[in-house]
């Protein structure tokens, strides 16, 4: 596949070439690989996002290495399967830092894991990129090494709440999360925000993602008069069981919430395609197609290249794949610009970025702001309209 280093590493024309730095560019060994730690829940109930991120990582690394690497150095990704378990994530983080001696870490992707690992990476001063949404994971005083490549949960909350209250015109809301650290935290924040905006939260629950029967919780929500169900979980199995239960109950209620509800896995988990209707998820302008079925030009080109390279995107989300590409590009670009794999230099470089043109989004960071994603790029999508990991914008927007 003919991909130039310029195409893959920068993502677009060299918008960052003018950045300047006050630290010296240390000489780096041409043969030593750039080692990137990859904390990934490759298996387990929270694996859906990781599968997509991993495809983006592989695509970006293969393309950069095929084009000669970064200043002659190949990228080596050292993956550790955390299985979505915070304890396993902690052990993997310590091993990647102390034994594998990675130069930067991408992940983890589950906020429960990140809550446990972020302080460890901060103590080690290791450069870290992650897409986890819990607010407290970004704090430039406590964690000056951690940068978020996705919206925060408050940004997601705002989009979901706006859609439920102002577009669906719902007044009575049920909020359901799983029992992970993420699910518990996200549910609490969502309930508080809905109540603050005057909504009546008639039912709330944290459900074990392996719970086989969703009928009791769905009945409680229905009997409480819920007009919409807001879901905060990455477990596609749990979500599909809720969709099937809604159908069995003959309940015409909408689901709104986490992007995992649009994962391609759900197509094989619902009893029939109709069960997946009236499900609206957080989406992004970069990964939403217009009435003609076209994405923004840059991401349409990316999709064409992914398909040409036989990267499967029909059973995942494009933003997960694009996020994996962006993470590798940002680490590689940091090394290329600083001439060093030292975390201090990479972090200092990231702190200079203004409107960095990634595939998933446009990122802006500073020494006091490590939430890099723009709220303006968030929209709600219709879950059942998947096409190569992208979606039509949900009904109701003008």
Coordinates of C-alpha atoms in Angstrom, one line a residue:
X1 CA 0.0 0.0 0.0
X2 CA 1.6 3.3 -1.1
X3 CA 1.3 5.7 1.9
X4 CA 3.8 8.4 2.4
X5 CA 5.1 9.2 5.8
X6 CA 3.7 12.7 5.4
X7 CA 0.2 11.3 4.8
X8 CA 0.2 9.1 7.8
X9 CA 2.3 10.8 10.4
X10 CA 0.9 14.3 10.0
X11 CA -2.6 13.4 8.9
X12 CA -2.7 16.6 6.9
X13 CA -0.4 19.3 5.5
X14 CA 2.3 20.2 7.9
X15 CA 0.3 22.5 10.1
X16 CA 2.7 22.0 13.0
X17 CA 6.0 22.6 11.3
X18 CA 6.4 26.1 12.8
X19 CA 6.4 24.9 16.5
X20 CA 9.4 25.9 18.4
X21 CA 10.9 24.5 21.6
X22 CA 13.2 25.7 24.3
X23 CA 14.7 22.4 25.2
X24 CA 17.6 20.8 23.4
X25 CA 17.1 18.1 20.8
X26 CA 19.1 15.1 22.1
X27 CA 20.7 12.8 19.7
X28 CA 18.8 9.5 19.4
X29 CA 20.0 6.1 18.4
X30 CA 18.8 5.3 14.9
X31 CA 18.4 1.6 15.7
X32 CA 16.6 1.8 19.0
X33 CA 12.8 1.4 18.6
X34 CA 10.3 3.9 19.9
X35 CA 8.4 1.8 22.4
X36 CA 4.7 2.6 23.0
X37 CA 2.9 0.9 25.8
X38 CA -0.7 -0.1 24.9
X39 CA -3.0 -0.7 27.8
X40 CA -5.9 -2.5 26.1
X41 CA -8.9 -4.4 27.3
X42 CA -8.6 -6.8 24.3
X43 CA -10.9 -9.3 26.0
X44 CA -13.7 -9.1 28.5
X45 CA -17.1 -7.3 28.5
X46 CA -15.4 -3.9 27.9
X47 CA -13.5 -4.9 24.8
X48 CA -15.6 -3.3 22.0
X49 CA -13.8 0.1 22.0
X50 CA -10.3 -1.6 22.2
X51 CA -10.9 -3.7 19.1
X52 CA -11.5 -0.5 17.1
X53 CA -8.6 1.4 18.7
X54 CA -6.3 -1.5 18.1
X55 CA -7.1 -1.5 14.3
X56 CA -6.1 2.1 14.2
X57 CA -2.9 1.5 16.1
X58 CA -1.9 -1.3 13.8
X59 CA -2.7 0.7 10.7
X60 CA -0.7 3.7 11.8
X61 CA 2.3 1.8 13.1
X62 CA 2.5 -0.4 10.0
X63 CA 2.3 2.7 7.7
X64 CA 4.9 4.7 9.6
X65 CA 7.3 1.8 9.8
X66 CA 6.9 0.9 6.2
X67 CA 7.8 4.5 5.3
X68 CA 11.0 4.3 7.2
X69 CA 9.9 5.0 10.8
X70 CA 10.5 8.2 12.7
X71 CA 13.9 9.6 11.9
X72 CA 15.0 6.1 11.0
X73 CA 13.5 4.5 14.2
X74 CA 10.7 1.9 14.0
X75 CA 7.8 2.1 16.3
X76 CA 7.3 -1.0 18.6
X77 CA 3.9 -1.4 20.3
X78 CA 4.0 -3.4 23.5
X79 CA 0.4 -4.5 24.2
X80 CA -1.0 -5.7 27.6
X81 CA -4.5 -7.1 27.8
X82 CA -6.1 -5.6 30.9
X83 CA -9.4 -7.4 30.4
X84 CA -11.1 -4.3 31.7
X85 CA -9.8 -5.1 35.2
X86 CA -8.3 -2.2 37.2
X87 CA -6.0 -4.5 39.1
X88 CA -4.6 -6.1 35.9
X89 CA -4.3 -2.6 34.4
X90 CA -2.2 -1.4 37.4
X91 CA 0.1 -4.4 37.2
X92 CA 0.5 -3.9 33.4
X93 CA 1.2 -0.2 33.8
X94 CA 4.0 -0.9 36.4
X95 CA 5.5 -3.6 34.1
X96 CA 5.4 -1.4 31.0
X97 CA 7.2 1.4 32.9
X98 CA 9.7 -0.5 35.0
X99 CA 10.5 -3.5 32.9
X100 CA 9.5 -2.8 29.3
X101 CA 10.7 0.8 29.7
X102 CA 8.2 2.3 27.2
X103 CA 8.6 5.9 26.1
X104 CA 4.8 6.7 26.2
X105 CA 1.6 4.9 26.9
X106 CA -1.7 4.9 25.0
X107 CA -4.6 3.9 27.1
X108 CA -6.3 2.5 29.1
X109 CA -9.7 2.9 27.4
X110 CA -12.0 2.2 30.4
X111 CA -12.2 5.0 33.0
X112 CA -12.3 2.5 35.9
X113 CA -8.9 1.3 34.8
X114 CA -7.6 4.8 34.2
X115 CA -8.7 6.0 37.6
X116 CA -6.3 3.3 39.0
X117 CA -3.4 3.8 36.6
X118 CA -3.2 7.5 36.0
X119 CA -1.6 8.3 39.3
X120 CA 1.0 5.6 38.7
X121 CA 1.9 7.1 35.3
X122 CA 2.0 10.6 36.9
X123 CA 4.6 9.5 39.5
X124 CA 6.7 7.9 36.7
X125 CA 6.3 11.1 34.6
X126 CA 5.5 9.0 31.6
X127 CA 3.8 10.6 28.6
X128 CA 0.2 9.3 28.5
X129 CA -2.7 9.7 26.0
X130 CA -6.1 8.3 26.7
X131 CA -9.7 8.7 25.5
X132 CA -11.4 8.1 28.9
X133 CA -14.2 10.5 29.8
X134 CA -14.2 10.8 33.6
X135 CA -13.6 14.4 34.5
X136 CA -11.0 13.8 37.3
X137 CA -8.6 11.9 35.0
X138 CA -7.4 15.3 33.6
X139 CA -5.8 17.6 36.1
X140 CA -2.7 19.4 34.9
X141 CA -1.5 19.9 38.5
X142 CA -1.9 16.3 39.7
X143 CA -1.3 14.6 36.3
X144 CA 0.7 16.9 34.1
X145 CA 1.7 14.0 31.9
X146 CA -1.9 12.9 30.9
X147 CA -3.7 14.2 27.8
X148 CA -7.3 13.3 26.8
X149 CA -8.0 12.5 23.1
X150 CA -11.8 12.5 23.4
X151 CA -14.5 14.6 25.0
X152 CA -14.9 14.6 28.7
X153 CA -18.0 13.1 30.3
X154 CA -19.4 16.5 30.9
X155 CA -19.2 17.2 27.2
X156 CA -20.9 13.9 26.5
X157 CA -23.5 14.7 29.2
X158 CA -24.3 18.0 27.6
X159 CA -24.9 16.4 24.2
X160 CA -27.1 13.7 25.6
X161 CA -29.0 16.0 27.9
X162 CA -29.6 18.5 25.2
X163 CA -31.0 15.8 22.9
X164 CA -33.3 14.3 25.5
X165 CA -34.7 17.5 26.9
X166 CA -34.7 19.9 23.9
X167 CA -35.1 17.6 20.9
X168 CA -37.0 14.5 22.2
X169 CA -38.8 16.8 24.7
X170 CA -38.6 14.2 27.4
X171 CA -39.4 15.2 31.0
X172 CA -39.1 11.9 32.8
X173 CA -35.7 10.2 32.5
X174 CA -34.3 6.8 33.5
X175 CA -30.5 6.6 33.8
X176 CA -28.7 3.2 33.7
X177 CA -25.0 2.4 34.0
X178 CA -22.9 -0.7 34.5
X179 CA -21.0 -1.5 37.7
X180 CA -17.6 -0.5 36.5
X181 CA -15.9 2.6 37.9
X182 CA -16.8 4.4 34.7
X183 CA -20.5 3.3 34.9
X184 CA -20.9 4.4 38.5
X185 CA -19.2 7.7 38.0
X186 CA -20.9 8.5 34.7
X187 CA -24.4 7.7 36.1
X188 CA -23.9 9.9 39.1
X189 CA -22.8 12.9 37.0
X190 CA -25.6 12.3 34.5
X191 CA -28.3 12.2 37.2
X192 CA -27.0 15.3 38.9
X193 CA -26.9 17.2 35.6
X194 CA -30.4 16.2 34.5
X195 CA -31.8 17.2 37.9
X196 CA -30.0 20.5 37.7
X197 CA -31.7 21.2 34.4
X198 CA -35.1 20.4 35.8
X199 CA -35.7 16.9 34.5
X200 CA -37.4 14.3 36.7
X201 CA -35.0 11.3 37.0
X202 CA -37.6 8.6 37.8
X203 CA -35.3 5.6 37.9
X204 CA -31.5 5.1 38.2
X205 CA -29.5 1.9 38.5
X206 CA -26.1 0.4 38.1
X207 CA -26.4 -3.1 36.6
X208 CA -23.8 -5.8 36.4
X209 CA -22.9 -6.1 32.7
X210 CA -23.2 -9.9 32.9
X211 CA -26.7 -9.8 34.3
X212 CA -28.7 -12.1 31.9
X213 CA -32.2 -10.8 32.4
X214 CA -32.8 -7.0 32.1
X215 CA -36.6 -7.3 32.6
X216 CA -36.7 -6.3 36.3
X217 CA -34.8 -3.0 35.7
X218 CA -36.7 -2.2 32.5
X219 CA -40.0 -2.8 34.2
X220 CA -39.1 -0.5 37.1
X221 CA -38.1 2.2 34.6
X222 CA -41.4 1.7 32.7
X223 CA -43.6 1.7 35.8
X224 CA -41.8 4.9 36.9
X225 CA -43.0 6.6 33.8
X226 CA -39.6 7.0 32.0
X227 CA -39.9 8.7 28.6
X228 CA -36.3 8.0 27.6
X229 CA -33.5 5.7 28.9
X230 CA -30.0 7.1 29.1
X231 CA -27.3 4.4 29.1
X232 CA -23.7 4.8 30.3
X233 CA -21.8 1.5 29.6
X234 CA -19.4 0.0 27.1
X235 CA -20.9 -3.4 27.4
X236 CA -22.6 -4.2 24.1
X237 CA -24.0 -7.5 25.5
X238 CA -25.8 -5.7 28.3
X239 CA -27.1 -3.0 25.9
X240 CA -28.4 -5.6 23.4
X241 CA -30.2 -7.4 26.2
X242 CA -31.9 -4.1 27.1
X243 CA -33.0 -3.6 23.5
X244 CA -34.4 -7.1 23.3
X245 CA -36.2 -6.6 26.6
X246 CA -37.8 -3.3 25.4
X247 CA -39.1 -5.1 22.3
X248 CA -40.5 -8.0 24.4
X249 CA -42.2 -5.5 26.6
X250 CA -43.8 -3.7 23.6
X251 CA -42.4 -0.5 25.0
X252 CA -41.8 2.4 22.5
X253 CA -39.1 4.2 24.5
X254 CA -35.9 5.7 23.1
X255 CA -32.4 4.8 24.3
X256 CA -29.8 7.7 24.3
X257 CA -26.2 7.6 25.4
X258 CA -22.9 5.8 25.1
X259 CA -21.4 5.3 21.6
X260 CA -21.0 1.6 22.3
X261 CA -24.7 1.2 21.7
X262 CA -23.9 1.7 18.0
X263 CA -21.1 -0.9 17.9
X264 CA -21.4 -3.4 15.0
X265 CA -21.4 -6.3 17.6
X266 CA -24.9 -5.4 18.5
X267 CA -26.3 -6.4 15.1
X268 CA -25.5 -10.0 16.0
X269 CA -26.8 -9.7 19.5
X270 CA -30.3 -8.3 19.0
X271 CA -33.1 -10.7 18.3
X272 CA -34.2 -8.8 15.2
X273 CA -33.0 -5.6 13.5
X274 CA -36.1 -3.6 14.6
X275 CA -34.9 -4.0 18.2
X276 CA -32.0 -1.6 17.4
X277 CA -34.3 1.3 16.3
X278 CA -34.8 4.4 18.3
X279 CA -31.3 4.2 19.8
X280 CA -29.3 7.4 19.6
X281 CA -25.7 7.7 20.6
X282 CA -23.0 10.2 21.0
X283 CA -21.3 10.9 17.7
X284 CA -19.0 13.3 16.0
X285 CA -19.0 15.5 13.0
X286 CA -15.8 13.9 11.7
X287 CA -17.5 10.5 11.6
X288 CA -21.0 11.5 10.5
X289 CA -22.2 11.3 6.9
X290 CA -24.4 13.7 5.1
X291 CA -27.6 13.1 3.1
X292 CA -25.5 12.0 0.1
X293 CA -23.7 9.4 2.4
X294 CA -20.4 11.3 2.3
X295 CA -18.1 12.1 5.3
X296 CA -16.0 15.2 5.6
X297 CA -13.3 15.0 2.8
X298 CA -10.4 14.2 5.1
X299 CA -12.2 11.3 6.8
X300 CA -13.7 10.0 3.6
X301 CA -10.1 9.7 2.3
X302 CA -9.2 7.8 5.5
X303 CA -12.0 5.4 5.0
X304 CA -11.0 4.8 1.5
X305 CA -7.4 4.0 2.6
X306 CA -8.6 1.8 5.4
X307 CA -10.8 -0.3 3.1
X308 CA -8.0 -0.5 0.5
X309 CA -5.7 -1.8 3.3
X310 CA -8.4 -4.4 4.2
X311 CA -8.9 -2.9 7.7
X312 CA -12.3 -4.0 8.9
X313 CA -14.4 -1.0 9.9
X314 CA -18.0 -2.3 9.3
X315 CA -18.2 -4.0 12.8
X316 CA -16.7 -1.2 14.9
X317 CA -16.7 2.7 15.1
X318 CA -14.6 4.8 12.9
X319 CA -13.9 7.2 15.7
X320 CA -12.3 4.4 17.7
X321 CA -10.1 3.5 14.7
X322 CA -9.3 7.2 14.0
X323 CA -8.5 7.7 17.7
X324 CA -5.9 4.9 17.6
X325 CA -4.3 6.5 14.5
X326 CA -4.3 9.9 16.1
X327 CA -2.6 8.6 19.3
X328 CA 0.2 6.9 17.4
X329 CA 0.7 10.0 15.2
X330 CA 0.9 12.3 18.2
X331 CA 3.5 10.2 19.9
X332 CA 5.5 9.8 16.7
X333 CA 5.2 13.5 15.9
X334 CA 6.5 14.3 19.4
X335 CA 9.6 12.2 18.9
X336 CA 10.2 13.6 15.4
X337 CA 9.9 17.2 16.6
X338 CA 12.0 16.9 19.7
X339 CA 14.5 14.4 18.5
X340 CA 14.1 12.5 21.7
X341 CA 12.0 9.8 23.3
X342 CA 12.2 11.5 26.7
X343 CA 8.7 12.0 28.1
X344 CA 9.5 15.5 29.3
X345 CA 10.1 16.6 25.7
X346 CA 7.1 14.8 24.3
X347 CA 4.8 16.3 27.0
X348 CA 6.3 19.8 26.4
X349 CA 5.6 19.4 22.6
X350 CA 2.0 18.3 23.2
X351 CA 1.5 21.4 25.3
X352 CA 2.2 23.6 22.3
X353 CA -0.5 22.1 20.0
X354 CA -3.2 24.4 18.7
X355 CA -5.9 22.9 16.5
X356 CA -3.8 19.8 15.7
X357 CA -5.5 18.2 12.7
X358 CA -6.2 14.6 13.7
X359 CA -8.7 12.2 12.1
X360 CA -11.0 11.9 15.0
X361 CA -10.9 15.5 16.0
X362 CA -8.9 18.7 16.1
X363 CA -6.9 18.9 19.3
X364 CA -5.7 21.9 21.3
X365 CA -3.5 21.6 24.4
X366 CA -1.7 23.9 26.7
X367 CA 0.2 23.5 30.0
X368 CA -3.0 24.3 31.8
X369 CA -5.5 22.5 29.6
X370 CA -5.2 18.8 28.6
X371 CA -8.8 18.4 27.5
X372 CA -8.1 18.6 23.8
X373 CA -11.4 17.9 22.1
X374 CA -13.8 20.6 20.9
X375 CA -17.4 20.4 22.2
X376 CA -18.5 21.8 18.8
X377 CA -17.5 18.6 17.1
X378 CA -20.0 16.5 19.1
X379 CA -23.4 15.5 17.7
X380 CA -25.9 12.6 18.4
X381 CA -26.1 9.8 15.8
X382 CA -28.7 7.2 14.9
X383 CA -27.2 3.9 16.0
X384 CA -28.7 1.6 13.4
X385 CA -27.4 3.6 10.4
X386 CA -23.9 2.3 10.6
X387 CA -21.9 2.4 7.4
X388 CA -18.2 1.6 7.7
X389 CA -18.3 2.7 11.3
X390 CA -19.9 6.0 10.6
X391 CA -23.5 7.2 11.2
X392 CA -26.3 9.5 10.1
X393 CA -27.0 12.4 12.4
X394 CA -29.9 11.6 14.7
X395 CA -33.3 13.0 13.8
X396 CA -34.3 16.4 15.1
X397 CA -31.2 18.5 14.4
X398 CA -31.7 21.5 12.2

